[in-house]
XYZ file of C-alpha atoms in Angstrom:
621
model
C 144.292 -19.225 -108.460
C 142.096 -15.915 -107.440
C 139.033 -18.220 -106.673
C 140.963 -20.867 -105.388
C 139.596 -20.531 -101.636
C 136.102 -20.491 -103.192
C 136.602 -23.443 -104.814
C 138.144 -25.370 -102.028
C 134.958 -24.427 -99.944
C 132.280 -25.282 -102.902
C 133.187 -28.384 -104.421
C 133.020 -30.734 -101.168
C 129.746 -29.221 -100.385
C 128.597 -29.749 -103.816
C 129.783 -33.476 -103.327
C 128.074 -33.800 -100.143
C 124.909 -32.471 -101.869
C 125.058 -35.286 -104.079
C 126.013 -38.202 -101.595
C 123.177 -36.690 -99.555
C 120.838 -36.735 -102.396
C 121.895 -40.825 -103.082
C 121.288 -41.477 -99.180
C 117.824 -39.942 -99.292
C 116.997 -41.615 -102.639
C 117.900 -44.833 -101.389
C 116.175 -44.483 -98.247
C 112.839 -43.525 -100.147
C 113.411 -46.464 -102.342
C 114.001 -48.797 -99.586
C 113.099 -47.498 -96.252
C 114.338 -48.759 -93.178
C 117.237 -47.555 -90.727
C 121.233 -48.296 -91.818
C 123.837 -47.995 -89.076
C 127.109 -48.635 -89.277
C 130.051 -48.750 -86.052
C 133.299 -47.409 -86.447
C 134.720 -48.145 -83.050
C 133.324 -49.099 -79.590
C 134.526 -47.008 -76.590
C 134.643 -48.995 -73.563
C 134.421 -46.593 -70.489
C 134.022 -49.218 -67.693
C 130.449 -48.452 -67.347
C 128.296 -47.283 -70.394
C 130.074 -47.746 -73.573
C 130.035 -44.993 -76.321
C 129.109 -46.398 -79.839
C 131.052 -44.352 -82.397
C 128.535 -44.750 -85.162
C 126.266 -43.158 -87.613
C 122.495 -43.808 -88.589
C 120.504 -43.180 -91.516
C 116.570 -43.391 -91.764
C 113.841 -41.322 -93.262
C 114.274 -38.360 -90.845
C 117.865 -38.089 -91.083
C 118.230 -38.398 -94.741
C 115.539 -35.698 -95.479
C 117.228 -33.429 -92.701
C 120.821 -33.725 -94.075
C 119.711 -33.168 -97.694
C 118.095 -29.914 -96.334
C 121.384 -28.843 -94.823
C 123.374 -29.755 -97.654
C 121.303 -27.668 -99.937
C 121.213 -24.531 -97.902
C 125.080 -25.012 -97.082
C 125.830 -25.042 -100.970
C 123.809 -22.267 -101.616
C 125.378 -19.899 -98.635
C 128.986 -21.218 -99.959
C 128.103 -20.235 -103.704
C 126.305 -16.554 -102.524
C 129.499 -15.978 -100.134
C 131.810 -15.791 -103.298
C 130.515 -12.825 -104.466
C 128.886 -11.284 -101.087
C 132.399 -11.983 -99.080
C 134.448 -11.027 -102.438
C 136.289 -8.091 -100.795
C 136.616 -9.531 -97.405
C 140.432 -10.378 -96.205
C 139.565 -13.135 -94.040
C 137.276 -15.139 -96.647
C 139.314 -18.315 -96.321
C 138.790 -18.586 -92.844
C 135.364 -17.730 -93.090
C 134.689 -20.433 -95.599
C 136.628 -22.891 -93.132
C 134.392 -22.304 -90.521
C 130.976 -22.777 -92.649
C 132.360 -25.769 -93.911
C 132.919 -27.023 -90.233
C 129.480 -25.712 -89.079
C 127.678 -27.646 -92.206
C 129.990 -30.871 -90.765
C 128.610 -30.202 -87.320
C 124.851 -30.127 -88.088
C 125.379 -33.082 -90.515
C 127.185 -35.206 -87.315
C 123.800 -34.263 -85.236
C 121.627 -35.338 -87.807
C 123.610 -38.521 -88.798
C 124.874 -39.336 -85.338
C 124.126 -42.818 -83.866
C 125.146 -42.207 -80.381
C 123.919 -39.774 -77.899
C 127.549 -38.508 -76.750
C 128.576 -38.315 -80.831
C 125.639 -36.301 -81.408
C 126.376 -33.815 -78.656
C 130.120 -33.927 -80.204
C 128.566 -32.031 -83.255
C 126.281 -30.098 -80.917
C 129.312 -28.215 -79.296
C 131.145 -27.815 -82.420
C 128.440 -25.891 -84.127
C 128.366 -23.605 -80.674
C 132.186 -22.945 -81.119
C 131.650 -22.183 -85.041
C 128.880 -19.708 -84.404
C 130.820 -17.993 -81.961
C 133.399 -17.358 -84.888
C 131.104 -16.619 -87.834
C 129.074 -14.273 -85.706
C 132.169 -12.332 -84.461
C 133.695 -12.609 -88.025
C 134.025 -8.670 -88.164
C 135.419 -8.807 -84.427
C 136.976 -5.391 -85.176
C 133.655 -4.150 -84.451
C 132.888 -4.545 -80.712
C 129.164 -4.926 -81.293
C 130.139 -8.091 -83.224
C 132.421 -9.195 -80.723
C 129.745 -8.898 -77.724
C 127.031 -10.700 -80.488
C 129.225 -13.804 -80.493
C 130.113 -13.947 -76.617
C 126.523 -13.490 -75.991
C 125.723 -16.287 -78.546
C 128.325 -18.554 -76.854
C 127.466 -18.022 -73.186
C 123.315 -18.286 -73.766
C 123.594 -21.375 -75.531
C 126.086 -23.120 -73.170
C 123.546 -22.067 -70.772
C 121.210 -24.484 -72.015
C 123.932 -26.792 -73.265
C 124.590 -27.601 -69.602
C 121.152 -29.389 -69.141
C 121.451 -31.115 -72.219
C 124.571 -32.631 -71.630
C 123.092 -33.568 -68.179
C 119.802 -34.890 -70.007
C 122.007 -36.987 -72.176
C 123.564 -38.641 -69.356
C 120.377 -39.115 -67.476
C 119.130 -40.878 -70.508
C 122.206 -42.671 -71.069
C 122.986 -44.175 -67.488
C 119.235 -45.092 -67.085
C 119.026 -47.103 -70.500
C 122.878 -48.405 -69.881
C 123.525 -47.511 -73.433
C 123.807 -44.178 -75.387
C 122.807 -45.657 -78.453
C 120.032 -43.664 -79.816
C 118.383 -46.827 -80.756
C 118.958 -48.586 -77.687
C 117.736 -45.347 -75.265
C 114.154 -45.640 -77.663
C 114.006 -49.504 -77.176
C 114.528 -48.867 -73.496
C 112.153 -46.048 -73.146
C 109.096 -48.345 -71.633
C 111.336 -49.919 -68.822
C 112.716 -46.506 -67.562
C 110.904 -45.161 -64.408
C 108.551 -42.183 -65.128
C 110.685 -39.506 -62.879
C 114.231 -40.189 -64.882
C 112.319 -39.532 -68.322
C 110.410 -36.314 -67.421
C 113.853 -35.075 -65.980
C 115.684 -36.398 -68.985
C 113.139 -34.730 -71.141
C 113.266 -31.268 -69.457
C 116.766 -31.364 -69.370
C 117.236 -32.096 -73.114
C 114.700 -29.191 -73.659
C 117.214 -26.812 -71.883
C 119.420 -27.009 -74.616
C 116.652 -27.256 -77.360
C 115.929 -23.967 -76.209
C 119.311 -22.574 -76.305
C 120.118 -23.802 -79.908
C 116.844 -23.090 -81.244
C 116.541 -19.731 -79.615
C 113.046 -20.364 -77.651
C 111.850 -18.308 -74.422
C 113.922 -17.672 -72.074
C 117.204 -18.267 -74.133
C 115.815 -16.896 -77.315
C 117.652 -13.260 -76.489
C 121.160 -14.320 -78.525
C 119.403 -14.774 -82.045
C 118.535 -11.113 -83.119
C 122.102 -10.011 -81.741
C 123.415 -12.613 -83.783
C 122.483 -10.509 -86.650
C 125.752 -8.630 -86.478
C 127.248 -11.542 -88.599
C 127.682 -11.550 -92.156
C 124.415 -12.228 -94.159
C 125.111 -15.417 -95.765
C 125.798 -16.968 -92.127
C 122.402 -15.428 -90.808
C 120.924 -17.451 -93.510
C 122.847 -20.718 -92.417
C 122.156 -20.265 -88.802
C 118.443 -19.702 -89.369
C 118.048 -22.416 -92.300
C 119.920 -25.087 -91.539
C 122.018 -25.500 -88.882
C 122.159 -24.251 -85.139
C 118.412 -23.636 -84.675
C 117.124 -26.701 -86.731
C 119.162 -28.751 -84.085
C 116.807 -28.385 -81.480
C 113.701 -29.145 -83.116
C 115.543 -32.008 -84.827
C 116.574 -33.702 -81.958
C 113.282 -33.623 -80.224
C 112.087 -35.525 -83.496
C 114.906 -37.887 -82.779
C 114.167 -38.729 -79.782
C 110.413 -38.422 -79.666
C 109.931 -41.461 -78.157
C 111.144 -39.931 -74.916
C 108.844 -37.113 -75.043
C 105.813 -39.087 -75.921
C 105.953 -40.883 -72.422
C 106.934 -37.868 -71.030
C 103.824 -35.552 -71.156
C 104.570 -33.467 -68.871
C 107.618 -32.389 -70.758
C 105.739 -32.247 -73.957
C 103.441 -29.497 -72.181
C 106.205 -27.374 -71.218
C 107.323 -27.482 -74.711
C 103.786 -26.255 -75.968
C 103.627 -23.399 -73.246
C 107.280 -22.569 -74.082
C 106.311 -22.363 -77.867
C 103.058 -20.358 -77.413
C 105.046 -17.592 -75.596
C 107.719 -18.070 -77.854
C 105.485 -17.781 -81.335
C 103.562 -15.098 -80.239
C 105.891 -12.860 -78.517
C 108.395 -13.002 -81.429
C 105.920 -12.514 -83.943
C 104.774 -9.286 -82.040
C 108.454 -7.956 -81.600
C 108.910 -8.453 -85.327
C 106.035 -6.464 -86.000
C 108.021 -3.243 -84.634
C 111.675 -4.083 -85.900
C 113.293 -1.227 -87.737
C 115.878 -3.568 -89.117
C 115.422 -6.120 -92.070
C 117.698 -8.849 -90.343
C 116.255 -8.707 -87.128
C 112.449 -8.860 -88.565
C 113.695 -12.142 -90.323
C 115.588 -13.224 -86.786
C 112.393 -12.811 -84.588
C 110.349 -14.710 -87.506
C 112.629 -17.375 -87.397
C 112.229 -17.821 -83.426
C 108.355 -17.414 -84.147
C 108.685 -20.312 -86.728
C 110.722 -22.505 -84.611
C 108.100 -22.126 -81.925
C 105.548 -23.443 -84.373
C 107.442 -26.686 -85.088
C 107.470 -27.006 -81.563
C 103.914 -26.608 -81.045
C 103.554 -29.329 -83.778
C 106.191 -31.579 -82.173
C 104.151 -30.666 -78.334
C 100.706 -31.927 -79.937
C 102.120 -35.269 -81.304
C 102.420 -33.957 -85.156
C 105.917 -34.763 -85.533
C 105.649 -35.116 -89.268
C 103.908 -31.927 -89.592
C 106.647 -30.400 -87.244
C 109.377 -31.645 -89.627
C 107.741 -31.111 -92.750
C 107.582 -27.334 -91.460
C 111.304 -27.510 -90.571
C 112.419 -28.373 -94.298
C 109.747 -25.485 -95.895
C 111.046 -23.484 -93.002
C 114.899 -24.101 -94.204
C 113.873 -23.235 -98.012
C 111.917 -19.751 -97.706
C 114.258 -18.578 -94.772
C 117.314 -19.226 -96.424
C 115.667 -17.284 -99.589
C 114.881 -14.494 -97.379
C 118.287 -13.975 -95.493
C 120.028 -13.845 -99.048
C 117.514 -11.840 -100.775
C 118.074 -9.332 -97.671
C 121.717 -9.486 -98.370
C 121.138 -8.479 -101.681
C 118.954 -5.204 -100.622
C 121.626 -4.567 -97.834
C 124.447 -4.604 -100.679
C 122.517 -2.340 -102.852
C 121.094 0.198 -100.325
C 123.892 0.243 -97.874
C 121.779 -0.250 -94.674
C 119.725 -2.987 -92.678
C 117.039 -0.150 -91.904
C 113.775 -0.707 -93.618
C 113.503 3.148 -93.717
C 116.441 3.321 -96.002
C 114.322 1.106 -98.933
C 111.631 1.723 -100.953
C 110.747 0.911 -104.223
C 113.255 -1.348 -105.060
C 110.894 -3.715 -107.283
C 111.501 -1.315 -110.498
C 115.498 -2.117 -110.342
C 115.955 -5.185 -108.864
C 113.130 -7.817 -110.492
C 114.762 -10.888 -109.603
C 115.429 -10.051 -105.959
C 111.411 -8.567 -105.815
C 109.733 -11.918 -107.112
C 112.503 -14.240 -105.237
C 111.641 -12.283 -101.735
C 107.840 -11.928 -102.830
C 107.897 -15.910 -102.894
C 109.782 -15.977 -99.525
C 107.554 -13.791 -97.823
C 104.209 -15.394 -99.238
C 105.726 -18.659 -97.998
C 106.523 -17.065 -94.444
C 102.932 -15.847 -94.343
C 101.358 -19.161 -95.410
C 99.757 -18.140 -98.747
C 98.893 -20.649 -101.220
C 100.394 -22.301 -102.970
C 103.754 -21.574 -101.573
C 105.578 -24.073 -99.154
C 104.414 -22.364 -95.825
C 100.949 -22.784 -96.332
C 101.345 -26.524 -96.642
C 103.481 -26.860 -93.935
C 101.572 -24.766 -91.481
C 98.405 -25.919 -92.237
C 99.456 -29.361 -91.191
C 100.739 -28.143 -87.812
C 97.479 -25.974 -87.406
C 95.162 -29.377 -87.940
C 97.072 -31.319 -85.622
C 96.672 -28.972 -83.230
C 92.977 -28.414 -84.016
C 92.481 -32.211 -83.629
C 94.166 -32.255 -80.302
C 92.195 -29.198 -79.067
C 88.799 -30.713 -79.958
C 89.246 -34.396 -79.380
C 91.929 -34.689 -77.224
C 90.316 -36.964 -74.913
C 88.454 -39.110 -77.503
C 90.834 -41.824 -79.110
C 88.858 -42.420 -82.158
C 88.999 -39.101 -83.135
C 92.852 -38.614 -82.816
C 94.359 -41.536 -83.700
C 95.682 -39.979 -86.985
C 97.392 -37.174 -84.475
C 99.259 -38.881 -82.060
C 100.918 -41.521 -83.598
C 102.821 -40.459 -86.511
C 105.748 -42.255 -86.122
C 105.903 -46.223 -86.693
C 106.273 -48.521 -83.589
C 109.427 -50.066 -85.292
C 111.237 -46.942 -84.069
C 110.723 -47.601 -80.652
C 107.891 -49.147 -77.999
C 105.572 -46.717 -76.378
C 103.471 -47.249 -72.977
C 99.770 -48.307 -73.432
C 97.891 -47.039 -70.667
C 97.202 -49.322 -68.102
C 99.636 -51.824 -69.314
C 103.096 -52.655 -67.334
C 105.355 -52.499 -70.165
C 106.011 -51.734 -73.724
C 104.132 -53.717 -76.461
C 105.815 -53.782 -79.600
C 103.789 -53.827 -83.021
C 104.486 -55.015 -85.915
C 106.548 -53.456 -88.705
C 105.182 -50.128 -90.520
C 101.973 -50.008 -88.241
C 100.874 -47.342 -85.886
C 99.193 -47.259 -82.331
C 97.843 -44.392 -80.459
C 99.002 -44.196 -76.891
C 97.395 -41.348 -75.051
C 97.047 -37.535 -75.436
C 100.445 -36.274 -75.506
C 99.596 -32.987 -73.745
C 96.586 -31.820 -71.762
C 93.281 -30.220 -73.577
C 94.248 -26.880 -71.960
C 97.555 -27.099 -73.538
C 96.291 -28.365 -76.810
C 93.483 -25.343 -77.032
C 96.459 -23.002 -75.912
C 98.824 -24.141 -78.480
C 95.829 -24.014 -81.141
C 94.786 -20.374 -80.268
C 98.497 -19.633 -80.348
C 98.859 -20.842 -83.637
C 95.759 -18.723 -85.084
C 97.174 -15.586 -83.615
C 100.860 -16.652 -85.100
C 99.017 -16.802 -88.428
C 97.492 -13.336 -88.092
C 100.789 -11.497 -86.977
C 103.173 -13.713 -89.378
C 101.335 -12.223 -92.594
C 101.265 -8.545 -90.997
C 105.118 -8.101 -90.508
C 105.731 -10.053 -93.451
C 103.652 -7.778 -95.519
C 105.150 -4.664 -93.968
C 108.339 -5.615 -94.715
C 107.717 -6.393 -97.994
C 106.184 -3.034 -98.702
C 108.552 -0.927 -97.097
C 111.655 -2.602 -98.885
C 109.816 -2.701 -102.624
C 107.224 -0.340 -102.766
C 106.465 3.196 -102.666
C 108.919 5.860 -103.367
C 112.517 5.046 -103.219
C 114.197 6.519 -99.778
C 117.778 6.567 -100.592
C 120.471 7.739 -103.176
C 122.025 4.646 -104.218
C 121.958 3.052 -107.554
C 118.789 0.439 -107.643
C 120.162 -2.827 -109.538
C 120.128 -6.143 -108.969
C 123.407 -7.164 -107.323
C 126.141 -9.687 -108.884
C 124.465 -12.603 -110.671
C 126.121 -15.080 -108.277
C 124.053 -13.627 -105.654
C 120.956 -13.043 -107.570
C 120.934 -16.370 -109.421
C 121.547 -18.414 -106.049
C 118.519 -16.369 -104.411
C 116.465 -17.376 -107.667
C 117.004 -20.785 -107.350
C 116.293 -20.937 -103.737
C 112.818 -19.411 -104.668
C 111.628 -22.562 -106.637
C 112.100 -25.357 -103.280
C 109.834 -22.583 -101.307
C 107.356 -22.086 -103.948
C 106.996 -25.691 -104.834
C 108.008 -27.895 -101.673
C 104.668 -28.254 -100.179
C 103.552 -29.732 -102.990
C 105.729 -33.045 -101.948
C 103.773 -33.525 -98.809
C 100.397 -34.250 -100.485
C 101.165 -38.015 -100.927
C 100.907 -38.251 -97.209
C 97.137 -37.428 -95.595
C 98.673 -35.664 -92.498
C 100.775 -33.260 -94.527
C 97.437 -32.870 -96.972
C 95.576 -29.837 -96.842
C 92.325 -29.888 -94.942
C 89.804 -27.572 -96.138
C 88.360 -26.319 -92.541
C 91.759 -25.491 -91.154
C 93.478 -24.452 -94.858
C 90.542 -21.895 -95.319
C 90.893 -20.510 -91.697
C 94.730 -20.070 -92.315
C 94.157 -18.353 -95.386
C 91.505 -16.200 -93.885
C 93.510 -15.025 -90.731
C 96.718 -14.329 -93.116
C 95.010 -12.505 -95.343
C 93.468 -10.427 -92.599
C 97.077 -9.669 -90.963
C 98.405 -8.669 -94.662
C 95.146 -6.516 -95.523
C 95.760 -4.842 -92.064
C 99.371 -3.925 -92.443
C 98.287 -3.084 -96.460
C 95.726 -0.671 -95.280
C 98.002 1.130 -92.441
C 100.639 1.303 -95.076
C 98.208 2.994 -98.024
C 97.584 5.682 -95.674
C 101.203 6.914 -96.197
C 103.463 5.208 -98.024
C 106.569 6.801 -96.905
C 105.655 6.181 -93.333
C 106.018 3.239 -91.011
C 103.086 0.981 -90.972
C 104.597 0.153 -87.586
C 103.471 3.893 -86.230
C 99.903 2.065 -85.690
C 101.409 0.137 -82.599
C 101.478 3.536 -80.801
C 102.868 3.573 -77.254
C 103.307 -0.108 -77.281
C 105.794 -0.243 -80.333
C 108.979 0.747 -77.993
C 107.934 -2.300 -75.862
C 107.815 -4.423 -78.825
C 110.703 -2.831 -80.532
C 112.722 -4.154 -77.062
C 110.897 -7.418 -77.493
C 109.293 -6.810 -73.966
C 112.408 -5.674 -72.568
C 113.669 -9.354 -71.684
C 117.243 -8.675 -72.273
C 116.884 -5.515 -69.855
C 115.369 -7.309 -67.418
C 118.394 -10.290 -67.596
C 120.380 -7.074 -67.355
C 119.029 -5.812 -64.187
C 118.744 -9.569 -62.651
C 121.581 -11.228 -63.463
C 123.984 -9.219 -65.447
C 124.414 -6.185 -62.964
C 123.846 -8.159 -59.708
C 126.900 -10.476 -61.197
C 128.858 -7.446 -62.019
C 128.501 -6.052 -58.828
C 129.432 -9.308 -57.219
C 132.703 -9.688 -59.325
C 133.532 -5.952 -58.422
C 133.245 -6.646 -54.748
C 135.129 -10.119 -55.225
C 138.027 -8.070 -56.880
C 138.186 -5.853 -54.121
C 138.072 -8.663 -51.478
C 140.859 -10.537 -53.459
C 142.772 -7.272 -53.600
C 142.733 -5.405 -50.248
C 142.273 -8.529 -48.177
C 143.539 -11.925 -49.702
C 146.137 -10.078 -51.892
C 146.723 -7.414 -48.969
C 147.333 -10.594 -46.526
C 149.836 -12.206 -48.856
C 151.421 -8.694 -49.670
C 151.534 -8.238 -45.776
C 153.082 -11.256 -45.470
C 156.077 -10.743 -47.948
C 156.686 -7.210 -46.286
C 156.801 -8.626 -42.662
C 158.923 -10.930 -43.594
C 161.102 -8.349 -45.333
C 161.179 -6.376 -42.146
C 162.530 -9.128 -40.004
C 165.000 -9.748 -42.630
C 166.145 -6.193 -42.138
C 166.327 -6.343 -38.692
C 168.243 -9.837 -38.464
C 170.658 -8.489 -41.194
C 171.982 -5.571 -39.166
C 174.221 -8.349 -37.268
C 175.378 -9.687 -40.378
C 177.355 -6.459 -41.828
C 181.222 -8.207 -42.537
C 183.139 -6.793 -39.669
C 185.184 -9.570 -37.745
C 185.280 -7.531 -34.415
C 181.638 -7.178 -34.278
C 181.659 -11.218 -35.162
C 183.991 -11.646 -31.952
C 182.214 -8.977 -29.701
C 179.003 -10.903 -30.217
C 180.926 -14.099 -29.690
C 182.237 -13.052 -26.288
C 179.199 -11.487 -24.929
C 177.372 -14.951 -25.368
C 179.476 -16.484 -23.897
C 179.591 -14.239 -21.172
C 175.989 -14.245 -20.701
C 176.008 -17.969 -20.699
C 178.589 -18.595 -18.342
C 176.538 -15.745 -15.897
C 173.447 -18.101 -16.259
C 175.336 -20.945 -15.370
C 176.623 -19.369 -12.452
C 173.397 -17.587 -11.027
C 171.048 -20.589 -11.763
C 173.442 -23.548 -10.680
């Protein structure tokens, strides 16, 4: 069949979506964890439980993963129709999705780590799908190596937790958090954050994600919306009991989040490539989720993770539609596309509005809940009564928490909440809060700039402007629905419901950022609004020269060391081995002179030897 590979790829993911929806509905109707063990591996010390766990968090994230994966598969049927390696491409997408689902539903830390690493190798193959282009293969290697660097710490963190708690079971670890020494918890949390920074592309391990845009656009949507980068935020939420009892690690997470969100938003302002704008946007939005986790707003962070999955998948797939039509990733090649691409225009408008936090789109609801939590943490960090709603979203039935002044854990009745203590110092909370406000302005500015340069003004290309094939445009239109309405689903929870003060502040700041971008663009619609950045633009376009810094401090010294090692190996070690071989050959050649096959020579030598021995006996007797 002509579409045989597409059917084989799409049908199982569609079935997975149906099953994930059933699981989510079941958990919603009857809340509570469900666990199942397939095998118990005895290691001689800490056993490994090969099993799965489903609860509210994993159910809703698993549903989001399957939704985005199906959209990417369906979209790819048309987008990759002419690709000769479509079958392997679709197979790796399926494996990528399965690995993320294993991370989501794993009941054991080592089983989670298996899915974590399978995602890494899948990202390598998918980013480097067009490996014949040297830039693509280099981007794939960079993504693989940078994320592996963080994964070393992640694995060590898992081992520290597992050995300390005497179990790798996630439930078992969380139930014994209160019994672990503070040093063990802090060390484990910081090591886990190394892996989180790598997978979720947070400073200083964020440099791989913009280069990963070399892969096919549907892969960018999958990586940015549902897999890989979402895994880091999810793991922090899954192991939140560990981080709540290691406030130092949460403080580090908060500082890293601020650097990542503001720095990446500034870099997005100056990018010429539409996909790179969205890539830096992803780093910034993931940092918003990390900031929510740092100030104790676990529910708000996960809510933003779900909303981000919807609108970022929409934006990347819509960007793919634009790229297919224009034949270029560069914003300078677009302009006036709204006239001939109405489906893409309205869908991408919904995505940009959600990204910028414009009401009533999903991003406004989720971002506001994070800002509100950060505001409470900053204003009432030392007042337990005022912060009770923001530092204890997670039921104590999931894990015991330490009470200040108590010697251990005090489990509370099921579904009750208890304030432990402010999770980060007030200074960090203020830094997070101010960073979020700055990010809101910058996000609206770069989203408006990309939107105006793509769809407004005069066309700057010679191509025919029309919506791409229907299977692509309809997929994008379908994703516009959750990007628009998903925020309303959080209104049932008080911590996710918009609050007047923070909601109004967020809208005003987003309006300021959008208005600034519009005013600069409106002066000369044919020019790039980023020109207003002036001399700072090259620095922002290069993302503060972090790649160049790494090249100067790490890459070039490592290459120089490698060259010296090669020279030393060739001239010294290999030279010694070669010299020993040459010496043996020379000695053998000299000894071989006596072995010439002439019996007379042998007899002469024998007689001479006898004469010498006899003379020696006579002389020295």
